[in-house]
GROMACS .gro file of C-alpha atoms in nm:
model
  219
    1MET     CA    1  -2.080   0.605  -0.745
    2GLU     CA    2  -1.813   0.822  -0.579
    3LEU     CA    3  -1.871   0.644  -0.249
    4LEU     CA    4  -1.825   0.310  -0.424
    5LYS     CA    5  -1.499   0.429  -0.580
    6THR     CA    6  -1.377   0.551  -0.241
    7VAL     CA    7  -1.454   0.218  -0.076
    8TYR     CA    8  -1.292   0.031  -0.364
    9ARG     CA    9  -0.972   0.237  -0.337
   10TYR     CA   10  -0.969   0.189   0.040
   11LEU     CA   11  -1.000  -0.190   0.011
   12PHE     CA   12  -0.764  -0.254  -0.279
   13GLY     CA   13  -0.556   0.061  -0.339
   14LYS     CA   14  -0.315  -0.039  -0.065
   15TYR     CA   15  -0.198  -0.329  -0.283
   16SER     CA   16  -0.114  -0.123  -0.592
   17LEU     CA   17   0.250  -0.120  -0.696
   18SER     CA   18   0.288   0.256  -0.652
   19THR     CA   19   0.146   0.236  -0.299
   20LEU     CA   20   0.370  -0.055  -0.203
   21ILE     CA   21   0.679   0.119  -0.339
   22SER     CA   22   0.588   0.447  -0.168
   23ARG     CA   23   0.536   0.270   0.164
   24SER     CA   24   0.865   0.084   0.132
   25MET     CA   25   1.055   0.404   0.044
   26ILE     CA   26   0.948   0.606   0.347
   27GLY     CA   27   1.253   0.798   0.468
   28CYS     CA   28   1.448   0.749   0.144
   29ARG     CA   29   1.581   1.077   0.005
   30THR     CA   30   1.784   0.936  -0.285
   31VAL     CA   31   1.647   0.666  -0.517
   32LEU     CA   32   1.815   0.472  -0.797
   33ASP     CA   33   1.580   0.330  -1.062
   34VAL     CA   34   1.765   0.030  -1.207
   35GLY     CA   35   1.662  -0.057  -1.560
   36CYS     CA   36   1.429   0.244  -1.562
   37GLY     CA   37   1.305   0.164  -1.914
   38ARG     CA   38   1.047   0.372  -2.100
   39ARG     CA   39   0.775   0.352  -1.832
   40SER     CA   40   0.925   0.384  -1.487
   41SER     CA   41   0.732   0.250  -1.188
   42LEU     CA   42   0.832   0.573  -1.009
   43SER     CA   43   0.614   0.782  -1.242
   44GLY     CA   44   0.312   0.743  -1.012
   45ILE     CA   45   0.505   0.835  -0.699
   46LYS     CA   46   0.509   1.204  -0.611
   47LYS     CA   47   0.746   1.217  -0.316
   48CYS     CA   48   1.065   1.013  -0.321
   49GLY     CA   49   1.349   1.267  -0.321
   50LEU     CA   50   1.627   1.271  -0.579
   51ARG     CA   51   1.566   1.017  -0.855
   52VAL     CA   52   1.837   0.874  -1.079
   53GLY     CA   53   1.750   0.640  -1.366
   54VAL     CA   54   2.000   0.394  -1.512
   55ASP     CA   55   1.944   0.184  -1.824
   56HIS     CA   56   2.175   0.040  -2.091
   57TYR     CA   57   1.926   0.105  -2.373
   58MET     CA   58   1.960   0.470  -2.477
   59PRO     CA   59   1.630   0.495  -2.672
   60TYR     CA   60   1.442   0.429  -2.347
   61ILE     CA   61   1.637   0.700  -2.165
   62LYS     CA   62   1.565   0.948  -2.444
   63GLU     CA   63   1.196   0.852  -2.441
   64GLN     CA   64   1.159   0.942  -2.074
   65ALA     CA   65   1.349   1.268  -2.134
   66GLY     CA   66   1.355   1.379  -1.771
   67SER     CA   67   0.985   1.329  -1.713
   68VAL     CA   68   1.034   1.104  -1.410
   69HIS     CA   69   1.396   1.126  -1.296
   70ASP     CA   70   1.631   1.410  -1.209
   71PHE     CA   71   1.925   1.247  -1.383
   72TYR     CA   72   1.985   0.960  -1.625
   73VAL     CA   73   2.289   0.739  -1.666
   74GLN     CA   74   2.352   0.487  -1.940
   75GLY     CA   75   2.508   0.183  -1.776
   76ASP     CA   76   2.517  -0.190  -1.720
   77VAL     CA   77   2.292  -0.304  -1.434
   78ARG     CA   78   2.544  -0.581  -1.358
   79ARG     CA   79   2.815  -0.320  -1.295
   80LEU     CA   80   2.644  -0.009  -1.164
   81PRO     CA   81   2.859   0.303  -1.211
   82PHE     CA   82   2.808   0.438  -0.858
   83LYS     CA   83   3.002   0.439  -0.532
   84ASP     CA   84   2.909   0.218  -0.236
   85LYS     CA   85   2.593   0.329  -0.054
   86SER     CA   86   2.533   0.621  -0.290
   87PHE     CA   87   2.155   0.584  -0.253
   88ASP     CA   88   1.906   0.528   0.025
   89CYS     CA   89   1.706   0.296  -0.198
   90ALA     CA   90   1.738   0.112  -0.531
   91VAL     CA   91   1.431  -0.003  -0.724
   92ALA     CA   92   1.412  -0.252  -1.012
   93THR     CA   93   1.067  -0.349  -1.140
   94GLU     CA   94   1.036  -0.632  -1.394
   95ILE     CA   95   1.411  -0.647  -1.464
   96ILE     CA   96   1.574  -0.961  -1.322
   97GLU     CA   97   1.365  -1.193  -1.541
   98HIS     CA   98   1.534  -1.039  -1.847
   99LEU     CA   99   1.872  -1.167  -1.726
  100ILE     CA  100   2.012  -1.515  -1.687
  101LYS     CA  101   2.037  -1.617  -1.322
  102GLU     CA  102   2.409  -1.549  -1.297
  103ASP     CA  103   2.374  -1.193  -1.428
  104ALA     CA  104   2.062  -1.129  -1.220
  105LEU     CA  105   2.251  -1.222  -0.904
  106LYS     CA  106   2.526  -0.980  -1.005
  107MET     CA  107   2.264  -0.706  -1.044
  108LEU     CA  108   2.118  -0.780  -0.700
  109ALA     CA  109   2.464  -0.769  -0.544
  110GLU     CA  110   2.532  -0.435  -0.713
  111MET     CA  111   2.203  -0.291  -0.593
  112GLU     CA  112   2.290  -0.391  -0.237
  113ARG     CA  113   2.634  -0.240  -0.277
  114VAL     CA  114   2.515   0.103  -0.391
  115SER     CA  115   2.207   0.137  -0.167
  116ASN     CA  116   2.072   0.071   0.182
  117LYS     CA  117   1.745  -0.087   0.066
  118ILE     CA  118   1.640  -0.264  -0.252
  119ILE     CA  119   1.285  -0.304  -0.387
  120LEU     CA  120   1.203  -0.531  -0.680
  121THR     CA  121   0.924  -0.702  -0.870
  122THR     CA  122   0.927  -1.001  -1.104
  123PRO     CA  123   0.678  -1.256  -1.238
  124ASN     CA  124   0.610  -1.555  -1.015
  125GLY     CA  125   0.806  -1.824  -1.200
  126PHE     CA  126   0.922  -1.824  -1.560
  127LEU     CA  127   0.703  -1.657  -1.824
  128PRO     CA  128   0.815  -1.722  -2.184
  129THR     CA  129   0.750  -1.370  -2.313
  130TYR     CA  130   0.939  -1.184  -2.583
  131PRO     CA  131   0.970  -0.816  -2.682
  132GLY     CA  132   0.707  -0.634  -2.884
  133PRO     CA  133   0.783  -0.426  -3.197
  134LEU     CA  134   0.861  -0.109  -2.997
  135ASP     CA  135   1.063  -0.277  -2.722
  136ASN     CA  136   1.432  -0.322  -2.665
  137PRO     CA  137   1.514  -0.633  -2.873
  138GLU     CA  138   1.686  -0.782  -2.566
  139GLU     CA  139   1.370  -0.781  -2.353
  140ALA     CA  140   1.288  -1.150  -2.379
  141HIS     CA  141   1.249  -1.327  -2.045
  142LEU     CA  142   1.554  -1.540  -1.966
  143SER     CA  143   1.487  -1.655  -1.609
  144GLY     CA  144   1.211  -1.723  -1.359
  145TRP     CA  145   1.210  -1.672  -0.982
  146SER     CA  146   1.020  -1.847  -0.704
  147VAL     CA  147   0.909  -1.727  -0.364
  148MET     CA  148   1.138  -1.972  -0.184
  149GLU     CA  149   1.435  -1.875  -0.399
  150LEU     CA  150   1.392  -1.509  -0.314
  151LYS     CA  151   1.342  -1.577   0.056
  152GLU     CA  152   1.664  -1.776   0.057
  153LEU     CA  153   1.834  -1.462  -0.078
  154GLY     CA  154   1.710  -1.270   0.227
  155PHE     CA  155   1.405  -1.094   0.082
  156GLN     CA  156   1.065  -1.032   0.232
  157VAL     CA  157   0.829  -1.151  -0.044
  158TYR     CA  158   0.468  -1.050  -0.115
  159GLY     CA  159   0.222  -1.128  -0.394
  160ILE     CA  160   0.075  -0.868  -0.632
  161SER     CA  161  -0.133  -0.844  -0.953
  162GLY     CA  162  -0.389  -1.101  -0.845
  163LEU     CA  163  -0.399  -1.476  -0.881
  164LYS     CA  164  -0.154  -1.631  -1.123
  165ALA     CA  165  -0.439  -1.845  -1.261
  166LEU     CA  166  -0.602  -1.528  -1.400
  167TRP     CA  167  -0.315  -1.469  -1.642
  168THR     CA  168  -0.184  -1.636  -1.957
  169ILE     CA  169   0.063  -1.575  -2.241
  170LYS     CA  170  -0.066  -1.456  -2.579
  171ASP     CA  171   0.156  -1.354  -2.872
  172GLY     CA  172   0.457  -1.340  -2.643
  173GLN     CA  173   0.293  -1.110  -2.387
  174SER     CA  174   0.117  -1.170  -2.055
  175VAL     CA  175  -0.257  -1.100  -2.068
  176MET     CA  176  -0.556  -1.167  -1.844
  177ARG     CA  177  -0.760  -1.475  -1.933
  178VAL     CA  178  -1.115  -1.347  -1.898
  179ILE     CA  179  -1.209  -1.014  -2.054
  180PRO     CA  180  -1.583  -1.007  -2.140
  181LYS     CA  181  -1.646  -0.755  -2.419
  182LYS     CA  182  -1.945  -0.606  -2.238
  183VAL     CA  183  -1.752  -0.566  -1.911
  184PRO     CA  184  -1.394  -0.467  -2.005
  185LEU     CA  185  -1.293  -0.405  -1.641
  186PHE     CA  186  -1.416  -0.743  -1.519
  187SER     CA  187  -1.073  -0.910  -1.517
  188THR     CA  188  -0.911  -0.615  -1.343
  189ILE     CA  189  -1.179  -0.614  -1.074
  190VAL     CA  190  -1.143  -0.990  -1.020
  191ALA     CA  191  -0.765  -0.953  -0.993
  192ASP     CA  192  -0.801  -0.666  -0.745
  193MET     CA  193  -1.038  -0.871  -0.531
  194THR     CA  194  -0.777  -1.146  -0.500
  195GLU     CA  195  -0.502  -0.902  -0.398
  196PRO     CA  196  -0.549  -0.934  -0.019
  197PHE     CA  197  -0.513  -1.313  -0.050
  198VAL     CA  198  -0.210  -1.325  -0.281
  199TYR     CA  199  -0.032  -1.050  -0.086
  200LYS     CA  200  -0.003  -1.290   0.208
  201HIS     CA  201   0.026  -1.603  -0.010
  202PRO     CA  202   0.275  -1.493  -0.277
  203HIS     CA  203   0.321  -1.842  -0.424
  204ARG     CA  204  -0.034  -1.803  -0.567
  205ALA     CA  205   0.030  -1.455  -0.713
  206PHE     CA  206   0.102  -1.356  -1.070
  207ARG     CA  207   0.384  -1.121  -0.969
  208LEU     CA  208   0.614  -1.093  -0.670
  209PHE     CA  209   0.705  -0.778  -0.477
  210PHE     CA  210   1.015  -0.825  -0.263
  211VAL     CA  211   1.224  -0.605  -0.039
  212LYS     CA  212   1.552  -0.621   0.145
  213ASP     CA  213   1.702  -0.351   0.364
  214GLY     CA  214   1.998  -0.304   0.594
  215ASP     CA  215   1.813  -0.464   0.886
  216ASN     CA  216   1.806  -0.821   0.755
  217GLY     CA  217   1.532  -0.756   0.502
  218ARG     CA  218   1.269  -0.606   0.734
  219THR     CA  219   1.024  -0.373   0.556
   0.00000   0.00000   0.00000
C-alpha cells in the first residue's frame, strides 16, 4: 500500500496546486498573498520567505489569525497599499473571478506593480457560483476567463484540477459529477489521472494556473 501511495504521489503530486506554486516561487523571499481569504493556498507551502496577506474582508483576516502569514493588511486588491516592487512574488488564487473584468484588470496591474512575478488561479470560463452561509457575501462569481484571454495578457497558462467535464454546479458551488457512495475517492482519483493531460491542454481543464514574471512571463 505504501509503495502504491509513493508511486501515486510521484505520478500526480507534481500537479498539485501547492507543488506548482512552490516551484514557481523558487528564489522568492517576499510573497504577497492577494485576497488571502480564510484558507490561503500558501498554507501547504513550508518555505516561501516573508508572507504578507491582504484582504478587504476583516473576518477572514481574523480567522487566519497569523497561522499562515507573517503580517496582514486590510486593503482593496484594486489599489494595493504597497510601494512598487515591494515583493518578489504576488499570489492570488481564485480571486479574479469575483471581480468584474475592469476591476480584475486593475488588480492584475497592481500585482505587477508591487511584485516581480505574479501567480494566479481561476476557473476555466465563467462558473455561476455564489457564496455559502459562512462566506463573504460578496464572493459571487462575476467574471470568467479563457486560456486565450490570459495568454493575450502575457501569461503562461496551465490546466489543473482535472477535466472540466468532471465538474458541475450544485447549490451554487462547484462539485464533482461522479462520487460513488462505495468509493468516495473515485472522482478525485479520476481527476488526478487526467492532470497530466489538462496541464498541457489547459482549455480542457476545470481550473487554470497562470504565471507571469519579469522575463516576459517565463516560468
